[in-house]
Amino acid sequence: MRKNFGAKPWTYPQPVFILASWGEDGIPDAMNAAWGGVSDDKELSFCISADHKTTANILARKAFTVSMATDDQMAACDYVGIESGNKVKNKLEKAGWHVTPSAFVDAPLIDELPMAVECRLVSYDPESCRLVGEIVNVSADEAVLDEAGRIDPAKLRPITFDPVHNLYRTVGEVAGRAFHDGLQLK
């Protein structure tokens, strides 16, 4: 028996993305965005409203970075989602974060978040709030790489948003091998 909940934006997992940009004054800004994901081989899309400082910054600079939120930075990641950059100018400083300019796009990389996707703005629709970025580069701190030089989720420890319970959850253990385990059913 199933229970119906009606139309709700409930999907699992919902990655916790931290979008970062430069303000017109050169001060870095970031926001927490769970409504987003891959929309093409080299594109990410997000649903963010026009009233965010980060949205205005991205539209002005035509670039942004998308860091994966991690369990060790969970409180800071939550903070940049509940505090407005329109009200608090130094959100990243209050979060305890430091930034390094991206070498690929006109946006900051958050040093404390070890994986980021660096994007160039493709489009923004203020009516639907859909922001699309072209992936220019993916960067990761060597501390989260495995022996083969690939990103290791067990070292990265990304978090997801649980929209039903308003919780953050750490991505868990391996469940199987993609593009392999289903072959037994062919």
PDB file of N, CA and C in Angstrom, residues 95-171:
ATOM      1  N   ALA A  95      31.354  32.266   7.601  1.00  0.00           N
ATOM      2  CA  ALA A  95      31.318  30.804   7.487  1.00  0.00           C
ATOM      3  C   ALA A  95      32.689  30.194   7.769  1.00  0.00           C
ATOM      4  N   GLY A  96      33.715  31.035   7.822  1.00  0.00           N
ATOM      5  CA  GLY A  96      35.068  30.534   8.053  1.00  0.00           C
ATOM      6  C   GLY A  96      35.752  30.056   6.788  1.00  0.00           C
ATOM      7  N   TRP A  97      35.242  30.504   5.650  1.00  0.00           N
ATOM      8  CA  TRP A  97      35.771  30.058   4.367  1.00  0.00           C
ATOM      9  C   TRP A  97      36.752  31.063   3.773  1.00  0.00           C
ATOM     10  N   HIS A  98      37.642  30.523   2.955  1.00  0.00           N
ATOM     11  CA  HIS A  98      38.616  31.305   2.200  1.00  0.00           C
ATOM     12  C   HIS A  98      38.425  30.947   0.726  1.00  0.00           C
ATOM     13  N   VAL A  99      38.822  31.843  -0.153  1.00  0.00           N
ATOM     14  CA  VAL A  99      38.631  31.585  -1.584  1.00  0.00           C
ATOM     15  C   VAL A  99      39.919  31.784  -2.363  1.00  0.00           C
ATOM     16  N   THR A 100      39.941  31.119  -3.505  1.00  0.00           N
ATOM     17  CA  THR A 100      41.006  31.254  -4.490  1.00  0.00           C
ATOM     18  C   THR A 100      40.314  31.516  -5.825  1.00  0.00           C
ATOM     19  N   PRO A 101      40.769  32.479  -6.603  1.00  0.00           N
ATOM     20  CA  PRO A 101      40.147  32.703  -7.912  1.00  0.00           C
ATOM     21  C   PRO A 101      40.323  31.479  -8.818  1.00  0.00           C
ATOM     22  N   SER A 102      39.271  31.125  -9.524  1.00  0.00           N
ATOM     23  CA  SER A 102      39.351  30.050 -10.515  1.00  0.00           C
ATOM     24  C   SER A 102      40.257  30.505 -11.653  1.00  0.00           C
ATOM     25  N   ALA A 103      41.023  29.579 -12.195  1.00  0.00           N
ATOM     26  CA  ALA A 103      41.867  29.880 -13.353  1.00  0.00           C
ATOM     27  C   ALA A 103      41.072  29.748 -14.660  1.00  0.00           C
ATOM     28  N   PHE A 104      39.825  29.270 -14.549  1.00  0.00           N
ATOM     29  CA  PHE A 104      39.046  28.981 -15.753  1.00  0.00           C
ATOM     30  C   PHE A 104      37.852  29.894 -15.975  1.00  0.00           C
ATOM     31  N   VAL A 105      37.253  30.390 -14.886  1.00  0.00           N
ATOM     32  CA  VAL A 105      36.090  31.274 -14.989  1.00  0.00           C
ATOM     33  C   VAL A 105      36.250  32.415 -13.985  1.00  0.00           C
ATOM     34  N   ASP A 106      35.468  33.464 -14.155  1.00  0.00           N
ATOM     35  CA  ASP A 106      35.539  34.635 -13.286  1.00  0.00           C
ATOM     36  C   ASP A 106      34.686  34.415 -12.034  1.00  0.00           C
ATOM     37  N   ALA A 107      35.151  33.471 -11.188  1.00  0.00           N
ATOM     38  CA  ALA A 107      34.420  33.128  -9.969  1.00  0.00           C
ATOM     39  C   ALA A 107      35.385  32.518  -8.957  1.00  0.00           C
ATOM     40  N   PRO A 108      35.020  32.559  -7.685  1.00  0.00           N
ATOM     41  CA  PRO A 108      35.901  32.013  -6.647  1.00  0.00           C
ATOM     42  C   PRO A 108      35.699  30.518  -6.419  1.00  0.00           C
ATOM     43  N   LEU A 109      36.786  29.864  -6.024  1.00  0.00           N
ATOM     44  CA  LEU A 109      36.738  28.491  -5.521  1.00  0.00           C
ATOM     45  C   LEU A 109      36.814  28.580  -4.001  1.00  0.00           C
ATOM     46  N   ILE A 110      35.994  27.831  -3.310  1.00  0.00           N
ATOM     47  CA  ILE A 110      36.000  27.831  -1.847  1.00  0.00           C
ATOM     48  C   ILE A 110      37.026  26.796  -1.395  1.00  0.00           C
ATOM     49  N   ASP A 111      38.065  27.264  -0.741  1.00  0.00           N
ATOM     50  CA  ASP A 111      39.188  26.402  -0.363  1.00  0.00           C
ATOM     51  C   ASP A 111      38.772  25.239   0.531  1.00  0.00           C
ATOM     52  N   GLU A 112      37.831  25.446   1.419  1.00  0.00           N
ATOM     53  CA  GLU A 112      37.421  24.415   2.374  1.00  0.00           C
ATOM     54  C   GLU A 112      36.522  23.344   1.762  1.00  0.00           C
ATOM     55  N   LEU A 113      36.015  23.569   0.560  1.00  0.00           N
ATOM     56  CA  LEU A 113      35.191  22.569  -0.135  1.00  0.00           C
ATOM     57  C   LEU A 113      36.044  21.974  -1.253  1.00  0.00           C
ATOM     58  N   PRO A 114      36.461  20.713  -1.118  1.00  0.00           N
ATOM     59  CA  PRO A 114      37.517  20.164  -1.963  1.00  0.00           C
ATOM     60  C   PRO A 114      37.160  19.804  -3.402  1.00  0.00           C
ATOM     61  N   MET A 115      35.898  19.876  -3.786  1.00  0.00           N
ATOM     62  CA  MET A 115      35.534  19.578  -5.179  1.00  0.00           C
ATOM     63  C   MET A 115      34.635  20.678  -5.714  1.00  0.00           C
ATOM     64  N   ALA A 116      34.930  21.122  -6.937  1.00  0.00           N
ATOM     65  CA  ALA A 116      34.108  22.169  -7.544  1.00  0.00           C
ATOM     66  C   ALA A 116      34.002  21.971  -9.051  1.00  0.00           C
ATOM     67  N   VAL A 117      32.870  22.393  -9.576  1.00  0.00           N
ATOM     68  CA  VAL A 117      32.634  22.444 -11.018  1.00  0.00           C
ATOM     69  C   VAL A 117      32.628  23.930 -11.372  1.00  0.00           C
ATOM     70  N   GLU A 118      33.474  24.303 -12.314  1.00  0.00           N
ATOM     71  CA  GLU A 118      33.625  25.705 -12.690  1.00  0.00           C
ATOM     72  C   GLU A 118      32.815  25.955 -13.960  1.00  0.00           C
ATOM     73  N   CYS A 119      31.910  26.921 -13.897  1.00  0.00           N
ATOM     74  CA  CYS A 119      30.926  27.108 -14.969  1.00  0.00           C
ATOM     75  C   CYS A 119      30.903  28.521 -15.530  1.00  0.00           C
ATOM     76  N   ARG A 120      30.598  28.571 -16.816  1.00  0.00           N
ATOM     77  CA  ARG A 120      30.328  29.826 -17.513  1.00  0.00           C
ATOM     78  C   ARG A 120      28.812  29.894 -17.708  1.00  0.00           C
ATOM     79  N   LEU A 121      28.222  31.044 -17.467  1.00  0.00           N
ATOM     80  CA  LEU A 121      26.774  31.214 -17.602  1.00  0.00           C
ATOM     81  C   LEU A 121      26.342  30.976 -19.045  1.00  0.00           C
ATOM     82  N   VAL A 122      25.340  30.139 -19.222  1.00  0.00           N
ATOM     83  CA  VAL A 122      24.729  29.915 -20.534  1.00  0.00           C
ATOM     84  C   VAL A 122      23.451  30.736 -20.626  1.00  0.00           C
ATOM     85  N   SER A 123      22.591  30.618 -19.597  1.00  0.00           N
ATOM     86  CA  SER A 123      21.320  31.340 -19.639  1.00  0.00           C
ATOM     87  C   SER A 123      20.708  31.421 -18.251  1.00  0.00           C
ATOM     88  N   TYR A 124      19.802  32.366 -18.116  1.00  0.00           N
ATOM     89  CA  TYR A 124      18.995  32.476 -16.910  1.00  0.00           C
ATOM     90  C   TYR A 124      17.620  32.970 -17.313  1.00  0.00           C
ATOM     91  N   ASP A 125      16.584  32.263 -16.872  1.00  0.00           N
ATOM     92  CA  ASP A 125      15.208  32.647 -17.138  1.00  0.00           C
ATOM     93  C   ASP A 125      14.577  33.103 -15.815  1.00  0.00           C
ATOM     94  N   PRO A 126      14.369  34.419 -15.636  1.00  0.00           N
ATOM     95  CA  PRO A 126      13.817  34.910 -14.371  1.00  0.00           C
ATOM     96  C   PRO A 126      12.393  34.420 -14.097  1.00  0.00           C
ATOM     97  N   GLU A 127      11.671  34.032 -15.148  1.00  0.00           N
ATOM     98  CA  GLU A 127      10.309  33.540 -14.950  1.00  0.00           C
ATOM     99  C   GLU A 127      10.301  32.145 -14.332  1.00  0.00           C
ATOM    100  N   SER A 128      11.136  31.258 -14.849  1.00  0.00           N
ATOM    101  CA  SER A 128      11.203  29.888 -14.309  1.00  0.00           C
ATOM    102  C   SER A 128      12.291  29.744 -13.249  1.00  0.00           C
ATOM    103  N   CYS A 129      13.143  30.756 -13.120  1.00  0.00           N
ATOM    104  CA  CYS A 129      14.295  30.755 -12.190  1.00  0.00           C
ATOM    105  C   CYS A 129      15.340  29.715 -12.570  1.00  0.00           C
ATOM    106  N   ARG A 130      15.372  29.304 -13.832  1.00  0.00           N
ATOM    107  CA  ARG A 130      16.320  28.281 -14.284  1.00  0.00           C
ATOM    108  C   ARG A 130      17.626  28.933 -14.732  1.00  0.00           C
ATOM    109  N   LEU A 131      18.692  28.550 -14.034  1.00  0.00           N
ATOM    110  CA  LEU A 131      20.046  29.011 -14.325  1.00  0.00           C
ATOM    111  C   LEU A 131      20.800  27.845 -14.952  1.00  0.00           C
ATOM    112  N   VAL A 132      21.440  28.077 -16.089  1.00  0.00           N
ATOM    113  CA  VAL A 132      22.201  27.031 -16.771  1.00  0.00           C
ATOM    114  C   VAL A 132      23.643  27.485 -16.920  1.00  0.00           C
ATOM    115  N   GLY A 133      24.557  26.595 -16.555  1.00  0.00           N
ATOM    116  CA  GLY A 133      25.975  26.883 -16.685  1.00  0.00           C
ATOM    117  C   GLY A 133      26.676  25.828 -17.509  1.00  0.00           C
ATOM    118  N   GLU A 134      27.612  26.267 -18.341  1.00  0.00           N
ATOM    119  CA  GLU A 134      28.441  25.355 -19.118  1.00  0.00           C
ATOM    120  C   GLU A 134      29.627  24.931 -18.248  1.00  0.00           C
ATOM    121  N   ILE A 135      29.848  23.649 -18.133  1.00  0.00           N
ATOM    122  CA  ILE A 135      30.976  23.141 -17.350  1.00  0.00           C
ATOM    123  C   ILE A 135      32.258  23.399 -18.137  1.00  0.00           C
ATOM    124  N   VAL A 136      33.159  24.164 -17.520  1.00  0.00           N
ATOM    125  CA  VAL A 136      34.431  24.503 -18.136  1.00  0.00           C
ATOM    126  C   VAL A 136      35.553  23.631 -17.548  1.00  0.00           C
ATOM    127  N   ASN A 137      35.423  23.326 -16.247  1.00  0.00           N
ATOM    128  CA  ASN A 137      36.454  22.536 -15.570  1.00  0.00           C
ATOM    129  C   ASN A 137      35.872  21.933 -14.304  1.00  0.00           C
ATOM    130  N   VAL A 138      36.407  20.789 -13.908  1.00  0.00           N
ATOM    131  CA  VAL A 138      36.127  20.200 -12.606  1.00  0.00           C
ATOM    132  C   VAL A 138      37.464  20.129 -11.892  1.00  0.00           C
ATOM    133  N   SER A 139      37.499  20.617 -10.653  1.00  0.00           N
ATOM    134  CA  SER A 139      38.744  20.573  -9.890  1.00  0.00           C
ATOM    135  C   SER A 139      38.496  19.911  -8.545  1.00  0.00           C
ATOM    136  N   ALA A 140      39.536  19.248  -8.029  1.00  0.00           N
ATOM    137  CA  ALA A 140      39.425  18.592  -6.730  1.00  0.00           C
ATOM    138  C   ALA A 140      40.773  18.627  -6.027  1.00  0.00           C
ATOM    139  N   ASP A 141      40.720  18.829  -4.728  1.00  0.00           N
ATOM    140  CA  ASP A 141      41.914  18.787  -3.906  1.00  0.00           C
ATOM    141  C   ASP A 141      42.458  17.362  -3.916  1.00  0.00           C
ATOM    142  N   GLU A 142      43.771  17.234  -3.961  1.00  0.00           N
ATOM    143  CA  GLU A 142      44.393  15.909  -4.001  1.00  0.00           C
ATOM    144  C   GLU A 142      44.028  15.059  -2.794  1.00  0.00           C
ATOM    145  N   ALA A 143      43.634  15.685  -1.692  1.00  0.00           N
ATOM    146  CA  ALA A 143      43.264  14.942  -0.483  1.00  0.00           C
ATOM    147  C   ALA A 143      42.035  14.065  -0.682  1.00  0.00           C
ATOM    148  N   VAL A 144      41.217  14.352  -1.703  1.00  0.00           N
ATOM    149  CA  VAL A 144      40.009  13.544  -1.928  1.00  0.00           C
ATOM    150  C   VAL A 144      40.144  12.627  -3.141  1.00  0.00           C
ATOM    151  N   LEU A 145      41.368  12.414  -3.607  1.00  0.00           N
ATOM    152  CA  LEU A 145      41.596  11.535  -4.754  1.00  0.00           C
ATOM    153  C   LEU A 145      41.997  10.146  -4.279  1.00  0.00           C
ATOM    154  N   ASP A 146      41.644   9.135  -5.089  1.00  0.00           N
ATOM    155  CA  ASP A 146      42.064   7.771  -4.790  1.00  0.00           C
ATOM    156  C   ASP A 146      43.439   7.504  -5.398  1.00  0.00           C
ATOM    157  N   GLU A 147      43.901   6.269  -5.301  1.00  0.00           N
ATOM    158  CA  GLU A 147      45.237   5.907  -5.789  1.00  0.00           C
ATOM    159  C   GLU A 147      45.393   6.118  -7.294  1.00  0.00           C
ATOM    160  N   ALA A 148      44.286   6.050  -8.035  1.00  0.00           N
ATOM    161  CA  ALA A 148      44.326   6.238  -9.485  1.00  0.00           C
ATOM    162  C   ALA A 148      44.153   7.709  -9.883  1.00  0.00           C
ATOM    163  N   GLY A 149      44.042   8.606  -8.902  1.00  0.00           N
ATOM    164  CA  GLY A 149      43.904  10.023  -9.212  1.00  0.00           C
ATOM    165  C   GLY A 149      42.482  10.462  -9.514  1.00  0.00           C
ATOM    166  N   ARG A 150      41.490   9.642  -9.163  1.00  0.00           N
ATOM    167  CA  ARG A 150      40.082   9.987  -9.377  1.00  0.00           C
ATOM    168  C   ARG A 150      39.451  10.442  -8.066  1.00  0.00           C
ATOM    169  N   ILE A 151      38.369  11.202  -8.160  1.00  0.00           N
ATOM    170  CA  ILE A 151      37.673  11.664  -6.956  1.00  0.00           C
ATOM    171  C   ILE A 151      37.082  10.453  -6.241  1.00  0.00           C
ATOM    172  N   ASP A 152      37.350  10.369  -4.946  1.00  0.00           N
ATOM    173  CA  ASP A 152      36.882   9.266  -4.114  1.00  0.00           C
ATOM    174  C   ASP A 152      35.775   9.790  -3.195  1.00  0.00           C
ATOM    175  N   PRO A 153      34.511   9.392  -3.440  1.00  0.00           N
ATOM    176  CA  PRO A 153      33.415   9.884  -2.591  1.00  0.00           C
ATOM    177  C   PRO A 153      33.596   9.563  -1.108  1.00  0.00           C
ATOM    178  N   ALA A 154      34.287   8.478  -0.791  1.00  0.00           N
ATOM    179  CA  ALA A 154      34.522   8.139   0.614  1.00  0.00           C
ATOM    180  C   ALA A 154      35.437   9.157   1.284  1.00  0.00           C
ATOM    181  N   LYS A 155      36.332   9.761   0.521  1.00  0.00           N
ATOM    182  CA  LYS A 155      37.203  10.812   1.047  1.00  0.00           C
ATOM    183  C   LYS A 155      36.526  12.184   0.980  1.00  0.00           C
ATOM    184  N   LEU A 156      35.754  12.421  -0.075  1.00  0.00           N
ATOM    185  CA  LEU A 156      35.049  13.697  -0.248  1.00  0.00           C
ATOM    186  C   LEU A 156      33.947  13.857   0.800  1.00  0.00           C
ATOM    187  N   ARG A 157      33.198  12.803   1.038  1.00  0.00           N
ATOM    188  CA  ARG A 157      32.078  12.773   1.987  1.00  0.00           C
ATOM    189  C   ARG A 157      31.029  13.862   1.686  1.00  0.00           C
ATOM    190  N   PRO A 158      30.479  13.842   0.455  1.00  0.00           N
ATOM    191  CA  PRO A 158      29.449  14.833   0.116  1.00  0.00           C
ATOM    192  C   PRO A 158      28.166  14.563   0.889  1.00  0.00           C
ATOM    193  N   ILE A 159      27.395  15.623   1.086  1.00  0.00           N
ATOM    194  CA  ILE A 159      26.111  15.483   1.763  1.00  0.00           C
ATOM    195  C   ILE A 159      24.976  15.687   0.774  1.00  0.00           C
ATOM    196  N   THR A 160      23.827  15.148   1.131  1.00  0.00           N
ATOM    197  CA  THR A 160      22.608  15.357   0.367  1.00  0.00           C
ATOM    198  C   THR A 160      21.569  15.980   1.288  1.00  0.00           C
ATOM    199  N   PHE A 161      20.572  16.580   0.680  1.00  0.00           N
ATOM    200  CA  PHE A 161      19.473  17.199   1.420  1.00  0.00           C
ATOM    201  C   PHE A 161      18.308  16.234   1.440  1.00  0.00           C
ATOM    202  N   ASP A 162      17.771  15.992   2.612  1.00  0.00           N
ATOM    203  CA  ASP A 162      16.569  15.170   2.793  1.00  0.00           C
ATOM    204  C   ASP A 162      15.397  16.142   2.959  1.00  0.00           C
ATOM    205  N   PRO A 163      14.619  16.375   1.869  1.00  0.00           N
ATOM    206  CA  PRO A 163      13.566  17.388   1.926  1.00  0.00           C
ATOM    207  C   PRO A 163      12.365  16.981   2.773  1.00  0.00           C
ATOM    208  N   VAL A 164      12.200  15.699   3.035  1.00  0.00           N
ATOM    209  CA  VAL A 164      11.068  15.238   3.827  1.00  0.00           C
ATOM    210  C   VAL A 164      11.271  15.560   5.307  1.00  0.00           C
ATOM    211  N   HIS A 165      12.503  15.368   5.785  1.00  0.00           N
ATOM    212  CA  HIS A 165      12.790  15.558   7.204  1.00  0.00           C
ATOM    213  C   HIS A 165      13.622  16.814   7.494  1.00  0.00           C
ATOM    214  N   ASN A 166      13.967  17.583   6.450  1.00  0.00           N
ATOM    215  CA  ASN A 166      14.840  18.764   6.581  1.00  0.00           C
ATOM    216  C   ASN A 166      16.145  18.409   7.295  1.00  0.00           C
ATOM    217  N   LEU A 167      16.821  17.411   6.732  1.00  0.00           N
ATOM    218  CA  LEU A 167      18.100  16.945   7.264  1.00  0.00           C
ATOM    219  C   LEU A 167      19.135  16.905   6.157  1.00  0.00           C
ATOM    220  N   TYR A 168      20.402  16.927   6.548  1.00  0.00           N
ATOM    221  CA  TYR A 168      21.494  16.640   5.623  1.00  0.00           C
ATOM    222  C   TYR A 168      21.957  15.224   5.936  1.00  0.00           C
ATOM    223  N   ARG A 169      22.260  14.464   4.906  1.00  0.00           N
ATOM    224  CA  ARG A 169      22.714  13.091   5.083  1.00  0.00           C
ATOM    225  C   ARG A 169      24.004  12.901   4.295  1.00  0.00           C
ATOM    226  N   THR A 170      24.927  12.171   4.876  1.00  0.00           N
ATOM    227  CA  THR A 170      26.181  11.878   4.196  1.00  0.00           C
ATOM    228  C   THR A 170      25.937  10.760   3.191  1.00  0.00           C
ATOM    229  N   VAL A 171      26.539  10.886   1.999  1.00  0.00           N
ATOM    230  CA  VAL A 171      26.415   9.851   0.984  1.00  0.00           C
ATOM    231  C   VAL A 171      27.053   8.589   1.534  1.00  0.00           C
TER     232      VAL A 171
END
